[in-house]
Short mmCIF file of C-alpha atoms in Angstrom, two decimals:
data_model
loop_
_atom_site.label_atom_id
_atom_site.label_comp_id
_atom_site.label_asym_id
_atom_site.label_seq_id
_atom_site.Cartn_x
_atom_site.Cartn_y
_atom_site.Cartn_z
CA UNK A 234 0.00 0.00 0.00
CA UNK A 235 2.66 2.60 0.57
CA UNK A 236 4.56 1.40 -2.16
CA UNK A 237 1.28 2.36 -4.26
CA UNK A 238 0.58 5.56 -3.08
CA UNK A 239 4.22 6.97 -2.71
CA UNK A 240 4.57 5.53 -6.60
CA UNK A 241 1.69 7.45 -7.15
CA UNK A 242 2.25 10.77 -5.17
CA UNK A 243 6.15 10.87 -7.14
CA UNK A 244 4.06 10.35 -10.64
CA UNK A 245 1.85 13.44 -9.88
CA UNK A 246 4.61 15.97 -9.09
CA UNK A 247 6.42 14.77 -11.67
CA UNK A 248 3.85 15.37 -13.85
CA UNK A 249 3.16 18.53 -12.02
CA UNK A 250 6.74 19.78 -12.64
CA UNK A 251 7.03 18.81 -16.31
CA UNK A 252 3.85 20.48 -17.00
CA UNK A 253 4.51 23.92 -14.86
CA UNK A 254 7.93 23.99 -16.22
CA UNK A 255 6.93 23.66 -20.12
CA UNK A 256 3.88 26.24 -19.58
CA UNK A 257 6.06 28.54 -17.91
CA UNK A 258 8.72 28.65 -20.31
CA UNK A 259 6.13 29.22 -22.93
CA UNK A 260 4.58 32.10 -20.80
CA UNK A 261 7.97 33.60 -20.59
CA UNK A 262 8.69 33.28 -24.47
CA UNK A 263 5.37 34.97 -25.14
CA UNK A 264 5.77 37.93 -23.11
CA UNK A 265 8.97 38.67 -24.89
CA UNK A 266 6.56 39.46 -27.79
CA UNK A 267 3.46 40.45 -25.59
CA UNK A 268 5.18 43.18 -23.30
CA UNK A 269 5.64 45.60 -25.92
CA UNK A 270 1.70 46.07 -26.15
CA UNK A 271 1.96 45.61 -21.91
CA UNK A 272 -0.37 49.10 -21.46
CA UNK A 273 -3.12 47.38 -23.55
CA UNK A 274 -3.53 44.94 -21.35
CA UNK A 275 -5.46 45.38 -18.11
CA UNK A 276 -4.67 43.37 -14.77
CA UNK A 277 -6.62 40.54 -14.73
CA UNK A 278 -5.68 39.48 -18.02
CA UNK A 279 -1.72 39.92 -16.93
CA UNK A 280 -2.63 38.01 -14.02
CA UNK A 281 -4.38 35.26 -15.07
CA UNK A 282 -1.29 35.20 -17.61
CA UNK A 283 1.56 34.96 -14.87
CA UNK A 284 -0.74 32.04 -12.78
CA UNK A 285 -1.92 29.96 -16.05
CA UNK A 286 1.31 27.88 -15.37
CA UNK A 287 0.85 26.96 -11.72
CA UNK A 288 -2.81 26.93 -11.72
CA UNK A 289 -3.18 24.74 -15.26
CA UNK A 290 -0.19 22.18 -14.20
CA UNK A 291 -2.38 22.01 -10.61
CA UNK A 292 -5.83 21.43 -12.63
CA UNK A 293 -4.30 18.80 -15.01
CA UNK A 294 -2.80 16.55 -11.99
CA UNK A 295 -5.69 16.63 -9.72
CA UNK A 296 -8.49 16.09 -12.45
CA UNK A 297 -6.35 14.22 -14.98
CA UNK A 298 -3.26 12.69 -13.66
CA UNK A 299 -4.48 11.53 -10.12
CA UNK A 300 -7.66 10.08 -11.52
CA UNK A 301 -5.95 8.46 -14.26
CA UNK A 302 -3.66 6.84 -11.77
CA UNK A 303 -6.16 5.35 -9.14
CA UNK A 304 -8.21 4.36 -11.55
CA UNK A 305 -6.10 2.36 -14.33
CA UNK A 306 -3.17 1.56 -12.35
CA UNK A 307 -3.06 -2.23 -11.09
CA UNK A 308 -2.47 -1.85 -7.17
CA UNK A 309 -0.92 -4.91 -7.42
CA UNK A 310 2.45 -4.22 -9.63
CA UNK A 311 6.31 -4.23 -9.06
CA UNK A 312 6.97 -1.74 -11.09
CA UNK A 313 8.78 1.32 -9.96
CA UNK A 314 9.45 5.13 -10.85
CA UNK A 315 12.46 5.49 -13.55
CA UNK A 316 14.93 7.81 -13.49
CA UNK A 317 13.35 10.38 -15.46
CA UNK A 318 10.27 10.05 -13.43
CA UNK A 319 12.62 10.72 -10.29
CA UNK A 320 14.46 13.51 -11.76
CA UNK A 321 11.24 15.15 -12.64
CA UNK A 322 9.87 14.53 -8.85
CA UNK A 323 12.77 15.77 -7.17
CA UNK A 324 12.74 19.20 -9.32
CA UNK A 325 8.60 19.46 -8.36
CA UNK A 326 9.48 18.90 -4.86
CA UNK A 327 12.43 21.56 -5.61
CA UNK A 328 9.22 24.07 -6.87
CA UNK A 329 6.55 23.11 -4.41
CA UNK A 330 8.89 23.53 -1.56
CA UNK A 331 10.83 26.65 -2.50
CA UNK A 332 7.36 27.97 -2.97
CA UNK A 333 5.96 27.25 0.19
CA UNK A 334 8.80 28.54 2.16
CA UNK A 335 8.56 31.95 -0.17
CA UNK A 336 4.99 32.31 0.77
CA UNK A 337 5.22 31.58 4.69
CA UNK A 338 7.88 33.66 4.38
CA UNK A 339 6.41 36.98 3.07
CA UNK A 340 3.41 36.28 5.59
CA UNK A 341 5.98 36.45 8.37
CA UNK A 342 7.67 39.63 7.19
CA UNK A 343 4.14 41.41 6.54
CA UNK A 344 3.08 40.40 10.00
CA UNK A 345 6.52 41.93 11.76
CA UNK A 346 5.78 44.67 9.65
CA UNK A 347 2.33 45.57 11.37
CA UNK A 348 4.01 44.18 14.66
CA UNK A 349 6.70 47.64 14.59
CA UNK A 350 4.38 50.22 14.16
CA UNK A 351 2.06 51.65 16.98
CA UNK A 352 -1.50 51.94 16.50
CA UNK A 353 -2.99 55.82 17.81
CA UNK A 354 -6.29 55.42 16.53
CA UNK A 355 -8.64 52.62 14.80
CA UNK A 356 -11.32 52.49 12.61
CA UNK A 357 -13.91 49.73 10.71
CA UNK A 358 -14.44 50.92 6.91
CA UNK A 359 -15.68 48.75 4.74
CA UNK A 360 -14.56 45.18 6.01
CA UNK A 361 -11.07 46.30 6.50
CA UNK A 362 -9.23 48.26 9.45
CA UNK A 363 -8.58 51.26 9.44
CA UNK A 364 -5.20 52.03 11.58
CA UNK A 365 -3.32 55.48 12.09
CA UNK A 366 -0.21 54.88 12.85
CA UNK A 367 3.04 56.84 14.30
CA UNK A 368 6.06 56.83 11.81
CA UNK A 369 8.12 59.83 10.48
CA UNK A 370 7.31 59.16 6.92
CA UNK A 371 4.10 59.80 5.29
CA UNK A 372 2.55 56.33 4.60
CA UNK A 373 -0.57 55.27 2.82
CA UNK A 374 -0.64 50.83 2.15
CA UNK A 375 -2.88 47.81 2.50
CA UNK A 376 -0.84 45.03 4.32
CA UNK A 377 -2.44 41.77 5.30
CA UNK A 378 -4.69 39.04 3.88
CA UNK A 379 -7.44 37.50 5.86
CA UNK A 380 -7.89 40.82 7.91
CA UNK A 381 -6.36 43.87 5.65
CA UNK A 382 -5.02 46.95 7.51
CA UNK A 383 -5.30 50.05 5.70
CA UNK A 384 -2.53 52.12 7.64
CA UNK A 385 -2.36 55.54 7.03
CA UNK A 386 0.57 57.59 8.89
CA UNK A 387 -0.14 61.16 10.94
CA UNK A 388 2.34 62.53 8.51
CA UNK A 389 -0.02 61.33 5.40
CA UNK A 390 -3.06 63.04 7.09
CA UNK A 391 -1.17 66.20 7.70
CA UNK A 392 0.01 66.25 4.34
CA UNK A 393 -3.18 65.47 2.09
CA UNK A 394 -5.96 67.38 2.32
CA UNK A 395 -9.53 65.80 2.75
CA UNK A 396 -10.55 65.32 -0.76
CA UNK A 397 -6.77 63.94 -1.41
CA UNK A 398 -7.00 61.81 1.51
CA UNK A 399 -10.21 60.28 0.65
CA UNK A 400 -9.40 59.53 -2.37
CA UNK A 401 -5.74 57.56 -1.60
CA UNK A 402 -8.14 55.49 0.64
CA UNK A 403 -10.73 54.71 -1.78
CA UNK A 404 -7.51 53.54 -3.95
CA UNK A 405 -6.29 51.22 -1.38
CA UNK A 406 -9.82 49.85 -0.38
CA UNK A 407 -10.07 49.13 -4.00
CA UNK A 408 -6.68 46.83 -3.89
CA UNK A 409 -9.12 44.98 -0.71
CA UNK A 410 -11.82 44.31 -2.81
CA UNK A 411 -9.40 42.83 -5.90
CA UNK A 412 -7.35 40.40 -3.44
CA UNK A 413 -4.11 42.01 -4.84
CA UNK A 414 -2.49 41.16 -1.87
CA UNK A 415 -3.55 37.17 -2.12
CA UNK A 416 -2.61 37.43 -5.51
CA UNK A 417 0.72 38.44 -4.52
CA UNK A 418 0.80 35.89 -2.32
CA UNK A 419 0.01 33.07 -4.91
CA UNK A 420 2.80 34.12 -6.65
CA UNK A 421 5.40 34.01 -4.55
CA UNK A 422 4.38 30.33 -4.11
CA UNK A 423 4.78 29.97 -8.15
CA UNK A 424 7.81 31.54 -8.39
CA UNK A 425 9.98 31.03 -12.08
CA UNK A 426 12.58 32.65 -13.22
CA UNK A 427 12.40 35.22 -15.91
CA UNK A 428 8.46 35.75 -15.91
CA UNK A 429 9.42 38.87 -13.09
CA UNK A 430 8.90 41.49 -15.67
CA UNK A 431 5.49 40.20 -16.30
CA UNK A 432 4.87 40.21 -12.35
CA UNK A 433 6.03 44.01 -12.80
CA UNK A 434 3.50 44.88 -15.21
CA UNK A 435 0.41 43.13 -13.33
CA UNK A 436 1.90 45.36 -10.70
CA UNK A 437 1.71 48.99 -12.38
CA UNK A 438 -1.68 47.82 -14.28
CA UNK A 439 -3.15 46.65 -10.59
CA UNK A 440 -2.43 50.20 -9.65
CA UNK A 441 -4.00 51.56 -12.30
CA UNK A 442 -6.98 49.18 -11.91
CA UNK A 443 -6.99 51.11 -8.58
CA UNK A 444 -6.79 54.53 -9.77
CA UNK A 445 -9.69 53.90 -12.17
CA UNK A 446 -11.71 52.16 -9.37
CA UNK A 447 -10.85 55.52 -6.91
CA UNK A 448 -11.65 58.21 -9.37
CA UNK A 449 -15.12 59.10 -10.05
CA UNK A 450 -14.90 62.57 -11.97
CA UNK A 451 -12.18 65.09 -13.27
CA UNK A 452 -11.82 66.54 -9.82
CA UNK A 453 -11.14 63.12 -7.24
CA UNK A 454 -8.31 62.32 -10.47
CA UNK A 455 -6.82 65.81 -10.01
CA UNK A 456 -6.81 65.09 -6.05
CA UNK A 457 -5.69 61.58 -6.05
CA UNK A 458 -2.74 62.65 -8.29
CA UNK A 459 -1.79 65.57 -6.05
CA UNK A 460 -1.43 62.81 -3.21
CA UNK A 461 0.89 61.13 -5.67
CA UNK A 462 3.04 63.48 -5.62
CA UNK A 463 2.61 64.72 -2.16
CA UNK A 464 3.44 61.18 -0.77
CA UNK A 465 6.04 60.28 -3.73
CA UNK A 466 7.88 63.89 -2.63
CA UNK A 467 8.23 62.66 0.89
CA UNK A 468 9.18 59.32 0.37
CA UNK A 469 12.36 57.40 -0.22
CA UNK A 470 12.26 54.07 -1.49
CA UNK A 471 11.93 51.66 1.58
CA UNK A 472 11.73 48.07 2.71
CA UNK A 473 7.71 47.20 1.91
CA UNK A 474 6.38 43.63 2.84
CA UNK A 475 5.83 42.24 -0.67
CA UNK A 476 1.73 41.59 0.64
CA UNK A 477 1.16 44.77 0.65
CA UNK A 478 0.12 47.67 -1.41
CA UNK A 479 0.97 50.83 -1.35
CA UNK A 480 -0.35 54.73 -2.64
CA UNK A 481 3.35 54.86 -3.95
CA UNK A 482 5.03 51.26 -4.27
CA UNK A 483 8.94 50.80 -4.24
CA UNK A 484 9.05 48.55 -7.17
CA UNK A 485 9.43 50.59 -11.00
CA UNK A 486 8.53 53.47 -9.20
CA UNK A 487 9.26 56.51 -11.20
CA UNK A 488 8.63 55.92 -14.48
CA UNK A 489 5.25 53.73 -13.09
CA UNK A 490 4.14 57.00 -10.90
CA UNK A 491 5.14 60.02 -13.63
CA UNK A 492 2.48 57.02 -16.25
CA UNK A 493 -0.08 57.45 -13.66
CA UNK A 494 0.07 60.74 -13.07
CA UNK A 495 -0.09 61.55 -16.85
CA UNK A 496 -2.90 59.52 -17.36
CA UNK A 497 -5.00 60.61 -13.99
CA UNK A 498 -3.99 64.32 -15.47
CA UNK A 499 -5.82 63.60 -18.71
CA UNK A 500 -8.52 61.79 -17.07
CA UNK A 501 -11.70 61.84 -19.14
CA UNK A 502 -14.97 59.39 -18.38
CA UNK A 503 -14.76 55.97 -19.64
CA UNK A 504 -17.42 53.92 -20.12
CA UNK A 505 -17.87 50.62 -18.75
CA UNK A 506 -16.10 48.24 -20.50
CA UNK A 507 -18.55 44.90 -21.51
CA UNK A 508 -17.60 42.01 -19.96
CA UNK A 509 -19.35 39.98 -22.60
CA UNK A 510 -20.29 36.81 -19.74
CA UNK A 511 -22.15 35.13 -21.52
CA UNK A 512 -20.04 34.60 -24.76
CA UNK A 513 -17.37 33.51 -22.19
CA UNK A 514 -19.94 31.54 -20.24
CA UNK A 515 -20.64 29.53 -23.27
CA UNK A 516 -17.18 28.56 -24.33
CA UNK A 517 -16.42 27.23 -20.47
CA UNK A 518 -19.65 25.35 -20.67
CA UNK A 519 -18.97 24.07 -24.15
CA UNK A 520 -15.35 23.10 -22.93
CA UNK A 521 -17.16 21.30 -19.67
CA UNK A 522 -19.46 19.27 -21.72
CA UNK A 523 -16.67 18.11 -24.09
CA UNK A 524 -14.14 17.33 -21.40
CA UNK A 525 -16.88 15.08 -19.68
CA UNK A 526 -17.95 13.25 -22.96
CA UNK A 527 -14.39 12.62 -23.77
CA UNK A 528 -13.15 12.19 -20.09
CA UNK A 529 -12.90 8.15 -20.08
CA UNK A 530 -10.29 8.04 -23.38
CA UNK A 531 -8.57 10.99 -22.15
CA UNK A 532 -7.70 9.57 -18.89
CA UNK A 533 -6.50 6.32 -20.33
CA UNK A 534 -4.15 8.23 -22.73
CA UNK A 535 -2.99 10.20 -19.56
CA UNK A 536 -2.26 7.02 -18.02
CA UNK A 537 -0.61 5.59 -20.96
CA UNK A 538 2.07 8.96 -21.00
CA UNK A 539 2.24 8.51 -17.39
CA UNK A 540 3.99 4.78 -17.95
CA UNK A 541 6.93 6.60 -18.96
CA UNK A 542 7.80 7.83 -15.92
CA UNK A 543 7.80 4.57 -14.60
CA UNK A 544 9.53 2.65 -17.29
#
């Protein structure tokens, strides 16, 4: 019995591996062509981009892989994992593991991070917390992912005025309400190398999903990009948590800001973009129905690629 299962959990991180690897190389050869035309693209599309590796290699061993191997494989077999099966499970271990110390890592350096500063006063606003905080610097950022602190220094409130100050908050609540910082944290459990410029650009277009979510008229754009460059003025570039969000983030930070500003300067009503559900609605269900018609000789061809890793 543990022979079986320990055959079977090294066949699905192989597979895993092979798959995450192959997608993620091909991710990373696109965007050499695809960041040129980066600004056309808004965040969810970048993001969804960067996790189709992890996320598709995850989907393919639990409903394709795993299946395939509990249901076809004889539990009574001597037959073992080769050595490219092996090599493949020890680099998926390699990625899994790495990724999971990444991720419990960032969560411990956000949570020192609201451990140092003092809390003067705290609010509820809109499911998240609202704490002032003592520090030298003018600060504005959403740290945190179950329970999100929006901490906002005294310096910040001195500086901004009240339309400028509402504004940078309705900017950060709108990172709450788009997960940005759980998104952040799924990918520093998928790390790969060379796919960090695309990481970048989610980054600035996640701000500017922000911007556009914080602005209602020509006057709140004018505001929020005077606390821009109120806050960007006062601020050096420091040590952030990586799960958090800031008014003015650290990363690409001047020529990201001075695109902002521009574009919050020339701010003009946009209307709402269709979403066109149920054109997208259709192809998933269409996909759905012919995945479960075709389900039985798909997972005995998945099993049949699978015997290579053992052989």
């Amino acid at each position: 019995t543990v022979t079986y299962f320990l055959r079977g959990a090294l066949l699905w991180v192989a597979a895993f591996f092979l798959i995450y690897v192959t997608l993620s190389i091909g991710v990373a050869s696109a965007w050499q062509f695809l960041n040129r035309r980066a600004t056309a693209w808004n965040a969810s599309f970048l993001y969804g981009l960067r996790a189709l590796p992890f996320a598709a290699a995850v989907a393919v061993v639990v409903f394709l892989v795993l299946p395939s191997f509990l249901f076809l494989e004889p539990y009574q077999t001597g037959e073992r994992i080769g050595v490219l099966g092996l090599g493949l499970a020890c680099g998926g271990i390699v990625v899994l593991g790495f990724g999971a110390v990444s991720a419990i890592w960032a969560l411990r350096k956000t949570d020192r991070f609201l451990a140092s500063y003092p809390e003067k006063r705290s609010r509820q606003l809109d499911k998240s917390q609202v704490v002032e905080i003592a520090t030298a610097t003018p600060m504005l950022l959403v740290a945190g992912i179950c329970r999100p602190k929006l901490l906002i220094s005294e310096q910040a409130v001195r500086l901004l005025d009240e339309g400028e100050t509402q504004v940078a908050i309705r900017h950060e609540l709108a990172h709450v309400s788009f997960h940005d910082n759980f998104k952040k944290l799924t990918l520093r459990a998928a790390k790969f190398p060379f796919l960090s410029g695309l990481e970048q650009s989610w980054m600035h277009a996640a701000e500017v999903a922000a911007d556009d979510a914080a602005v209602t008229d020509e006057s709140s754009a004018l505001d929020l990009a005077s606390a821009l460059l109120k806050i960007a003025a006062q601020t050096s570039v420091g040590q952030m948590p990586d799960l958090a969000t800031s008014l003015v983030p650290d990363r690409g930070r001047d020529e990201a800001l001075r695109a902002r500003i521009e574009r919050l300067m020339a701010w003009q009503s946009r209307p709402a973009s269709s979403r066109r559900r149920q054109p997208s609605a259709l192809f998933i269900s269409s996909g759905l129905v012919l995945l479960a018609v075709c389900y039985g000789p798909l997972l005995r061809h998945v099993h049949e690629l699978s015997e290579l890793f053992i052989r």
